Amino acid sequence: MRKPKKVIALFPEAAFGPALNSVGIGQALEKLGHKVVFLSDPGFLDVYKGYGFEAHPVNLSEPLPPEEMAKFWVDFVNGHIPNFRKTPYDQIDNYVKGCWEMIVETARWAQKDLPGVLNAIKPDVVCVDNVILFPAIKHYARDNDKPWVRIISCSENEIEDPDIPPHLSGCSEKDREGFARYRDRFNEVIAPIHDNFNAFLKNVGEAEYPIGQFFEAS
């Protein structure tokens, strides 16, 4: 059997959109002769294994039985149904805030498993599809002189640009006043969450981000 050209690790967000997008990328990479390995929230391991990929668990939250985890997400979504009827601006201090609180916790949890998993797999490239930095990926890439790649499967404006509407804002492309109003309110609401994330980054030896930023381009 021919030796694979590269070992490529794919680490998508634990949601079907990013997961299946990465499956498609993985299938294309395999056709090019590379070995593809998935890093995954335990609840999505069988998705990747079902497509024939090797997959390694990385806990992104406190481990719970599948039925309890499913109930948590059902309750979370159902609890926010009234908020989904609000404008994007008026969702910032409820739904958006709640999501970012949980997203920051996924980065903290991943830091427990991810360094060991990466050192065991020894990928040549790490590709991550998410909206938050997992410091272990940058550390592995830096320590081993390997690249890491950010995939954006959801919305291109996850990377901030002053000339386009902010992510989740619902603003029209020329509504500059709306851009500023949304960004100001978002930064105000998530400031304590962002401070918490920056404290975590500093604790693991990573540079802090400016307010409003939780990740970066590759």
Coordinates of N, CA and C in Angstrom, one line a residue:
M1 N 0.8 -1.2 0.0 CA 0.0 0.0 0.0 C 0.9 1.2 0.0
R2 N 0.5 2.2 -0.8 CA 1.3 3.5 -0.9 C 1.1 4.3 0.4
K3 N 2.2 4.8 0.9 CA 2.2 5.6 2.1 C 1.5 6.9 1.8
P4 N 0.6 7.3 2.8 CA -0.1 8.6 2.5 C 0.8 9.8 2.4
K5 N 0.4 10.7 1.6 CA 1.2 11.9 1.4 C 1.3 12.7 2.7
K6 N 0.2 13.0 3.4 CA 0.1 13.8 4.6 C -0.9 13.2 5.5
V7 N -0.8 13.4 6.8 CA -1.8 13.1 7.8 C -2.5 14.4 8.1
I8 N -3.8 14.5 7.8 CA -4.5 15.7 7.9 C -5.6 15.5 9.0
A9 N -5.6 16.3 10.0 CA -6.6 16.2 11.1 C -7.7 17.3 10.8
L10 N -8.9 16.9 10.8 CA -10.1 17.8 10.7 C -10.8 17.8 12.0
F11 N -11.1 19.0 12.5 CA -11.8 19.2 13.8 C -12.9 20.2 13.6
P12 N -14.1 19.7 13.1 CA -15.3 20.5 12.9 C -16.0 20.7 14.2
E13 N -16.8 21.8 14.2 CA -17.8 22.1 15.3 C -18.7 20.9 15.4
A14 N -19.3 20.7 16.6 CA -20.2 19.6 16.8 C -21.6 20.0 16.3
A15 N -21.7 20.1 15.0 CA -23.0 20.4 14.4 C -23.0 19.8 13.0
F16 N -24.2 19.4 12.5 CA -24.2 18.6 11.2 C -23.6 19.4 10.0
G17 N -23.9 20.7 10.0 CA -23.4 21.5 8.9 C -21.8 21.4 8.8
P18 N -21.1 21.9 9.8 CA -19.7 21.8 9.8 C -19.2 20.3 9.6
A19 N -19.9 19.4 10.3 CA -19.4 18.0 10.3 C -19.5 17.4 8.9
L20 N -20.6 17.6 8.2 CA -20.7 17.0 6.9 C -19.9 17.8 5.8
N21 N -19.7 19.1 6.1 CA -18.8 19.8 5.2 C -17.4 19.3 5.3
S22 N -17.0 19.0 6.5 CA -15.6 18.4 6.7 C -15.5 17.0 6.1
V23 N -16.6 16.2 6.2 CA -16.6 14.9 5.6 C -16.3 15.0 4.1
G24 N -17.0 16.0 3.4 CA -16.8 16.2 2.0 C -15.3 16.5 1.7
I25 N -14.8 17.4 2.6 CA -13.4 17.8 2.4 C -12.5 16.6 2.6
G26 N -12.8 15.8 3.6 CA -12.0 14.7 3.9 C -12.0 13.6 2.8
Q27 N -13.2 13.4 2.2 CA -13.2 12.5 1.1 C -12.4 13.0 -0.1
A28 N -12.4 14.3 -0.4 CA -11.6 14.9 -1.5 C -10.1 14.7 -1.2
L29 N -9.7 14.9 0.1 CA -8.3 14.8 0.5 C -7.9 13.3 0.4
E30 N -8.7 12.4 0.7 CA -8.3 11.0 0.6 C -8.1 10.6 -0.9
K31 N -8.9 11.2 -1.8 CA -8.7 10.9 -3.2 C -7.4 11.5 -3.7
L32 N -6.9 12.5 -3.0 CA -5.5 13.0 -3.4 C -4.4 12.2 -2.7
G33 N -4.7 11.2 -2.0 CA -3.7 10.4 -1.4 C -3.3 10.7 0.0
H34 N -4.1 11.5 0.7 CA -3.7 11.9 2.1 C -4.5 11.0 3.1
K35 N -4.0 10.9 4.3 CA -4.8 10.2 5.4 C -5.5 11.2 6.2
V36 N -6.8 11.1 6.3 CA -7.6 12.0 7.0 C -8.1 11.4 8.4
V37 N -7.9 12.2 9.4 CA -8.3 11.8 10.8 C -9.2 12.9 11.4
F38 N -10.2 12.5 12.0 CA -11.1 13.4 12.6 C -10.9 13.5 14.1
L39 N -10.9 14.8 14.6 CA -11.0 15.1 16.0 C -12.5 15.5 16.3
S40 N -13.1 14.9 17.3 CA -14.5 15.1 17.4 C -15.1 15.1 18.8
D41 N -16.1 15.9 19.0 CA -16.9 15.8 20.2 C -17.4 14.3 20.2
P42 N -17.4 13.7 21.4 CA -17.8 12.3 21.4 C -19.2 12.0 20.8
G43 N -20.1 12.9 20.8 CA -21.4 12.7 20.2 C -21.4 12.6 18.7
F44 N -20.3 13.0 18.1 CA -20.3 13.0 16.6 C -19.3 11.9 16.1
L45 N -18.7 11.2 16.9 CA -17.7 10.2 16.5 C -18.3 9.2 15.5
D46 N -19.5 8.7 15.7 CA -20.1 7.8 14.8 C -20.4 8.3 13.4
V47 N -20.6 9.7 13.4 CA -20.8 10.3 12.0 C -19.6 10.1 11.2
Y48 N -18.5 10.3 11.7 CA -17.2 10.2 10.9 C -16.9 8.7 10.6
K49 N -17.0 7.9 11.7 CA -16.8 6.5 11.5 C -17.7 5.9 10.5
G50 N -18.9 6.4 10.4 CA -19.9 5.9 9.4 C -19.4 6.1 8.0
Y51 N -18.6 7.1 7.8 CA -18.1 7.4 6.5 C -16.7 6.8 6.3
G52 N -16.3 6.0 7.3 CA -15.0 5.2 7.1 C -13.8 5.9 7.6
F53 N -14.0 7.0 8.4 CA -12.8 7.8 8.8 C -12.4 7.3 10.3
E54 N -11.1 7.4 10.5 CA -10.6 7.3 11.9 C -11.0 8.6 12.7
A55 N -11.5 8.4 13.9 CA -12.0 9.5 14.6 C -11.6 9.4 16.1
H56 N -11.1 10.5 16.7 CA -10.7 10.5 18.1 C -11.5 11.5 18.9
P57 N -11.9 11.1 20.1 CA -12.8 11.9 20.9 C -12.0 13.1 21.6
V58 N -12.6 14.2 21.6 CA -12.2 15.4 22.3 C -13.4 16.0 23.1
N59 N -13.4 15.9 24.4 CA -14.6 16.4 25.1 C -14.6 17.9 25.0
L60 N -15.8 18.4 24.6 CA -16.0 19.9 24.6 C -16.9 20.4 25.6
S61 N -17.3 19.5 26.5 CA -18.2 19.8 27.7 C -18.1 18.7 28.7
E62 N -18.7 18.9 29.8 CA -18.7 17.8 30.8 C -19.3 16.6 30.2
P63 N -18.7 15.4 30.3 CA -19.3 14.2 29.7 C -20.6 13.9 30.3
L64 N -21.6 13.6 29.5 CA -22.9 13.3 29.9 C -23.4 12.1 29.1
P65 N -24.3 11.3 29.6 CA -25.0 10.2 28.8 C -25.7 10.9 27.6
P66 N -25.7 10.2 26.4 CA -26.3 10.8 25.2 C -27.7 11.4 25.4
E67 N -28.5 10.7 26.2 CA -29.9 11.2 26.4 C -29.9 12.5 27.2
E68 N -29.0 12.6 28.2 CA -28.9 13.9 28.9 C -28.4 15.0 28.1
M69 N -27.4 14.7 27.2 CA -26.9 15.7 26.4 C -27.9 16.2 25.4
A70 N -28.7 15.3 24.8 CA -29.8 15.6 23.9 C -30.8 16.5 24.6
K71 N -31.2 16.1 25.8 CA -32.2 16.9 26.5 C -31.6 18.3 26.8
F72 N -30.4 18.4 27.1 CA -29.8 19.8 27.4 C -30.0 20.7 26.2
W73 N -29.7 20.2 25.0 CA -29.8 21.0 23.8 C -31.3 21.3 23.4
V74 N -32.1 20.3 23.6 CA -33.6 20.5 23.4 C -34.1 21.6 24.3
D75 N -33.7 21.6 25.6 CA -34.1 22.6 26.5 C -33.6 23.9 26.2
F76 N -32.3 24.0 25.7 CA -31.7 25.2 25.4 C -32.4 25.9 24.2
V77 N -32.7 25.2 23.2 CA -33.3 25.7 22.0 C -34.8 26.1 22.4
N78 N -35.5 25.2 23.1 CA -36.9 25.6 23.4 C -36.9 26.8 24.3
G79 N -36.0 26.9 25.2 CA -36.0 28.1 26.1 C -35.8 29.4 25.4
H80 N -35.1 29.3 24.2 CA -34.9 30.6 23.4 C -35.9 30.8 22.3
I81 N -36.9 30.0 22.2 CA -37.8 30.2 21.1 C -38.4 31.6 21.1
P82 N -38.8 32.1 22.3 CA -39.3 33.5 22.3 C -38.3 34.5 21.8
N83 N -37.0 34.3 22.1 CA -36.0 35.2 21.6 C -35.8 35.2 20.1
F84 N -36.0 34.0 19.5 CA -35.9 33.9 18.0 C -36.8 34.8 17.3
R85 N -37.9 35.2 18.0 CA -38.8 36.1 17.3 C -38.4 37.6 17.4
K86 N -37.3 37.9 18.1 CA -36.8 39.2 18.3 C -35.9 39.6 17.1
T87 N -35.5 40.8 17.0 CA -34.5 41.3 16.0 C -33.2 40.7 16.4
P88 N -32.2 40.6 15.4 CA -30.9 40.2 15.8 C -30.3 41.1 16.9
Y89 N -30.5 42.4 16.8 CA -30.0 43.2 17.9 C -30.5 42.9 19.3
D90 N -31.8 42.6 19.3 CA -32.4 42.3 20.6 C -32.2 40.8 21.1
Q91 N -31.5 40.0 20.2 CA -31.1 38.7 20.7 C -29.7 38.7 21.3
I92 N -29.0 39.8 21.2 CA -27.6 39.8 21.7 C -27.5 39.5 23.2
D93 N -28.4 40.1 24.0 CA -28.2 39.9 25.5 C -29.0 38.7 26.0
N94 N -29.4 37.8 25.1 CA -30.0 36.5 25.6 C -29.4 35.3 24.8
Y95 N -29.9 35.1 23.6 CA -29.5 33.9 22.8 C -28.0 34.0 22.5
V96 N -27.6 35.2 21.9 CA -26.2 35.3 21.5 C -25.2 35.2 22.7
K97 N -25.6 35.9 23.8 CA -24.8 35.8 25.0 C -24.7 34.4 25.5
G98 N -25.8 33.7 25.6 CA -25.8 32.3 26.0 C -25.0 31.4 25.2
C99 N -25.0 31.6 23.9 CA -24.2 30.8 23.0 C -22.7 31.0 23.3
W100 N -22.3 32.3 23.4 CA -20.9 32.6 23.6 C -20.4 32.1 25.0
E101 N -21.2 32.1 26.0 CA -20.8 31.5 27.3 C -20.5 30.0 27.1
M102 N -21.3 29.3 26.4 CA -21.0 27.9 26.2 C -19.8 27.6 25.2
I103 N -19.7 28.5 24.2 CA -18.6 28.3 23.3 C -17.2 28.5 24.0
V104 N -17.1 29.4 24.9 CA -15.9 29.6 25.6 C -15.6 28.4 26.5
E105 N -16.6 27.8 27.0 CA -16.4 26.6 27.8 C -15.9 25.4 27.0
T106 N -16.3 25.4 25.7 CA -15.8 24.3 24.9 C -14.3 24.4 24.7
A107 N -13.8 25.6 24.6 CA -12.3 25.8 24.4 C -11.6 25.4 25.7
R108 N -12.2 25.7 26.9 CA -11.6 25.3 28.1 C -11.5 23.7 28.2
W109 N -12.7 23.1 27.9 CA -12.7 21.6 27.9 C -11.8 21.0 26.9
A110 N -11.7 21.5 25.7 CA -10.9 20.9 24.7 C -9.4 20.9 25.1
Q111 N -9.0 21.9 25.9 CA -7.6 22.0 26.3 C -7.2 20.8 27.2
K112 N -8.1 20.1 27.7 CA -7.8 19.0 28.6 C -7.4 17.8 27.7
D113 N -8.1 17.5 26.6 CA -7.9 16.3 25.8 C -7.0 16.6 24.6
L114 N -7.1 17.8 24.0 CA -6.6 18.0 22.7 C -5.1 17.9 22.6
P115 N -4.3 18.4 23.5 CA -2.8 18.3 23.4 C -2.4 16.8 23.3
G116 N -3.0 15.9 24.1 CA -2.6 14.5 24.0 C -3.0 13.9 22.7
V117 N -4.2 14.2 22.3 CA -4.7 13.6 21.0 C -3.8 14.1 19.8
L118 N -3.5 15.3 19.8 CA -2.6 15.8 18.7 C -1.2 15.2 18.7
N119 N -0.7 15.1 19.9 CA 0.7 14.4 20.0 C 0.6 13.0 19.7
A120 N -0.5 12.3 19.9 CA -0.6 10.9 19.5 C -0.8 10.7 18.0
I121 N -1.6 11.6 17.4 CA -1.8 11.5 15.9 C -0.7 12.0 15.1
K122 N -0.1 13.1 15.6 CA 1.0 13.8 14.9 C 0.6 14.2 13.4
P123 N -0.4 15.0 13.3 CA -0.9 15.4 12.0 C 0.1 16.4 11.3
D124 N 0.2 16.3 10.0 CA 1.0 17.3 9.3 C 0.3 18.6 9.1
V125 N -1.1 18.6 9.1 CA -1.9 19.8 9.0 C -3.1 19.6 10.0
V126 N -3.5 20.7 10.7 CA -4.7 20.6 11.5 C -5.7 21.6 10.9
C127 N -6.9 21.2 10.6 CA -8.0 22.0 10.0 C -9.1 22.1 11.0
V128 N -9.5 23.3 11.4 CA -10.5 23.5 12.4 C -11.6 24.4 11.9
D129 N -12.9 23.9 12.0 CA -14.1 24.6 11.6 C -14.8 25.0 12.9
N130 N -14.6 26.2 13.4 CA -15.2 26.7 14.6 C -15.1 28.2 14.6
V131 N -15.7 28.8 15.7 CA -15.7 30.2 15.8 C -14.8 30.7 17.0
I132 N -14.1 29.7 17.6 CA -13.3 30.1 18.8 C -11.9 29.4 18.7
L133 N -10.9 30.0 19.2 CA -9.6 29.4 19.2 C -9.4 28.3 20.2
F134 N -8.9 27.2 19.8 CA -8.4 26.1 20.7 C -6.9 26.2 20.8
P135 N -6.4 26.8 21.9 CA -5.0 27.0 22.0 C -4.1 25.8 21.7
A136 N -4.5 24.7 22.0 CA -3.7 23.5 21.8 C -3.3 23.3 20.3
I137 N -4.2 23.7 19.4 CA -3.9 23.6 18.0 C -2.8 24.6 17.6
K138 N -2.8 25.8 18.1 CA -1.7 26.7 17.8 C -0.4 26.3 18.4
H139 N -0.5 25.8 19.6 CA 0.7 25.3 20.3 C 1.3 24.1 19.5
Y140 N 0.5 23.2 19.1 CA 1.0 22.0 18.4 C 1.7 22.5 17.1
A141 N 1.0 23.4 16.3 CA 1.5 23.8 15.1 C 2.8 24.6 15.3
R142 N 2.9 25.4 16.3 CA 4.1 26.2 16.5 C 5.3 25.2 17.0
D143 N 5.0 24.3 17.9 CA 6.0 23.5 18.4 C 6.6 22.5 17.4
N144 N 5.7 22.1 16.4 CA 6.1 21.1 15.5 C 6.3 21.6 14.0
D145 N 6.3 23.0 13.9 CA 6.5 23.6 12.6 C 5.5 23.1 11.6
K146 N 4.2 23.0 12.0 CA 3.2 22.5 11.1 C 2.1 23.6 10.9
P147 N 1.5 23.6 9.8 CA 0.4 24.6 9.6 C -0.9 24.2 10.2
W148 N -1.7 25.2 10.6 CA -3.1 24.9 10.9 C -4.0 25.8 10.0
V149 N -5.2 25.4 9.7 CA -6.0 26.0 8.8 C -7.4 26.2 9.4
R150 N -7.9 27.4 9.3 CA -9.3 27.7 9.7 C -10.2 27.5 8.5
I151 N -11.3 26.7 8.7 CA -12.3 26.5 7.7 C -13.5 27.2 8.2
I152 N -14.2 27.9 7.3 CA -15.4 28.6 7.6 C -16.6 28.0 6.8
S153 N -17.4 27.2 7.4 CA -18.5 26.6 6.6 C -19.8 27.3 6.8
C154 N -19.9 28.2 7.8 CA -21.2 28.8 8.1 C -21.3 30.1 7.5
S155 N -20.5 31.1 7.8 CA -20.7 32.5 7.3 C -19.4 33.2 7.2
E156 N -19.1 33.7 6.0 CA -17.8 34.3 5.7 C -17.5 35.5 6.7
N157 N -18.6 36.2 7.1 CA -18.3 37.3 8.0 C -18.1 37.0 9.4
E158 N -17.8 35.7 9.7 CA -17.2 35.4 11.0 C -15.9 36.0 11.2
I159 N -15.2 36.3 10.1 CA -13.9 37.1 10.1 C -14.4 38.6 9.9
E160 N -14.1 39.4 10.9 CA -14.6 40.8 10.9 C -14.0 41.6 9.7
D161 N -14.8 42.4 9.1 CA -14.4 43.3 8.1 C -15.3 44.6 8.3
P162 N -14.7 45.8 8.5 CA -15.5 47.0 8.7 C -16.4 47.3 7.5
D163 N -16.2 46.7 6.4 CA -17.0 47.1 5.2 C -18.2 46.1 5.0
I164 N -18.3 45.1 5.8 CA -19.4 44.2 5.6 C -20.2 44.1 7.0
P165 N -21.5 43.6 6.9 CA -22.2 43.6 8.2 C -21.6 42.6 9.2
P166 N -21.7 42.9 10.5 CA -21.2 42.1 11.5 C -21.9 40.7 11.5
H167 N -21.2 39.7 11.9 CA -21.8 38.3 12.0 C -23.0 38.4 12.9
L168 N -24.1 37.8 12.4 CA -25.3 37.6 13.1 C -26.2 38.9 13.2
S169 N -25.7 40.0 12.6 CA -26.4 41.3 12.8 C -27.6 41.4 12.0
G170 N -27.7 40.8 10.8 CA -28.9 41.0 10.0 C -28.9 42.3 9.3
C171 N -27.8 43.1 9.4 CA -27.8 44.4 8.7 C -27.7 44.3 7.2
S172 N -28.2 45.3 6.5 CA -28.0 45.4 5.1 C -26.6 45.8 4.8
E173 N -26.1 45.6 3.6 CA -24.7 45.8 3.3 C -24.3 47.3 3.4
K174 N -25.2 48.2 3.3 CA -24.8 49.7 3.3 C -25.2 50.4 4.6
D175 N -25.7 49.6 5.6 CA -26.2 50.2 6.9 C -25.0 50.4 7.8
R176 N -24.2 51.3 7.6 CA -23.0 51.6 8.4 C -23.4 51.9 9.8
E177 N -24.4 52.7 10.0 CA -24.9 53.0 11.4 C -25.3 51.8 12.1
G178 N -26.0 50.9 11.4 CA -26.4 49.6 12.0 C -25.2 48.7 12.4
F179 N -24.2 48.7 11.5 CA -22.9 48.0 11.8 C -22.4 48.4 13.2
A180 N -22.2 49.7 13.3 CA -21.6 50.3 14.5 C -22.5 50.0 15.8
R181 N -23.8 50.2 15.6 CA -24.7 50.0 16.7 C -24.7 48.5 17.2
Y182 N -24.7 47.6 16.2 CA -24.6 46.2 16.6 C -23.3 45.8 17.3
R183 N -22.2 46.3 16.7 CA -20.9 45.9 17.2 C -20.8 46.5 18.6
D184 N -21.2 47.7 18.9 CA -21.1 48.3 20.2 C -21.9 47.5 21.2
R185 N -23.1 47.2 20.9 CA -23.9 46.4 21.8 C -23.4 45.0 22.0
F186 N -22.9 44.4 21.0 CA -22.3 43.0 21.1 C -21.1 43.1 22.0
N187 N -20.2 44.0 21.8 CA -19.0 44.1 22.6 C -19.4 44.5 24.1
E188 N -20.4 45.3 24.3 CA -20.8 45.6 25.7 C -21.3 44.3 26.4
V189 N -22.2 43.6 25.7 CA -22.8 42.4 26.3 C -21.8 41.3 26.6
I190 N -20.9 41.0 25.6 CA -20.0 39.9 25.8 C -18.7 40.2 26.5
A191 N -18.5 41.5 26.9 CA -17.3 41.9 27.6 C -16.9 41.0 28.7
P192 N -17.7 40.6 29.7 CA -17.3 39.7 30.7 C -16.9 38.3 30.2
I193 N -17.6 37.8 29.2 CA -17.3 36.5 28.6 C -16.0 36.6 27.9
H194 N -15.7 37.7 27.2 CA -14.5 37.9 26.5 C -13.3 38.0 27.5
D195 N -13.5 38.7 28.6 CA -12.5 38.8 29.6 C -12.2 37.4 30.2
N196 N -13.2 36.6 30.4 CA -13.0 35.2 30.9 C -12.1 34.4 29.9
F197 N -12.5 34.6 28.6 CA -11.7 33.9 27.6 C -10.3 34.3 27.5
N198 N -10.0 35.6 27.6 CA -8.7 36.2 27.5 C -7.9 35.7 28.7
A199 N -8.5 35.6 29.9 CA -7.8 35.1 31.1 C -7.4 33.6 30.8
F200 N -8.2 32.9 30.2 CA -7.9 31.5 29.8 C -6.7 31.5 28.9
L201 N -6.8 32.3 27.8 CA -5.7 32.3 26.9 C -4.4 32.7 27.5
K202 N -4.4 33.7 28.4 CA -3.2 34.1 29.1 C -2.6 33.0 30.0
N203 N -3.5 32.2 30.6 CA -3.1 31.1 31.5 C -2.4 30.0 30.7
V204 N -2.8 29.8 29.5 CA -2.2 28.7 28.7 C -1.1 29.3 27.8
G205 N -0.6 30.5 28.0 CA 0.5 31.0 27.2 C 0.2 31.6 25.8
E206 N -1.1 32.0 25.6 CA -1.5 32.5 24.3 C -1.8 33.9 24.4
A207 N -1.6 34.7 23.3 CA -1.9 36.1 23.3 C -3.4 36.4 23.4
E208 N -3.7 37.4 24.1 CA -5.1 37.8 24.2 C -5.6 38.5 23.0
Y209 N -7.0 38.4 22.8 CA -7.6 39.0 21.6 C -8.3 40.3 22.0
P210 N -8.4 41.2 21.0 CA -9.1 42.5 21.3 C -10.6 42.2 21.5
I211 N -11.3 43.1 22.1 CA -12.7 42.9 22.4 C -13.5 42.5 21.2
G212 N -14.3 41.5 21.3 CA -15.2 41.1 20.2 C -14.6 39.9 19.4
Q213 N -13.3 39.7 19.5 CA -12.6 38.6 18.7 C -12.4 37.4 19.6
F214 N -12.7 36.2 19.1 CA -12.5 35.0 19.8 C -11.7 34.0 18.9
F215 N -11.4 34.4 17.7 CA -10.6 33.5 16.8 C -9.9 34.4 15.8
E216 N -9.2 33.8 14.9 CA -8.4 34.5 13.9 C -8.4 33.7 12.6
A217 N -7.9 34.3 11.6 CA -7.7 33.6 10.3 C -6.5 32.7 10.5
S218 N -6.3 31.7 9.6 CA -5.2 30.8 9.7 C -3.9 31.5 9.7

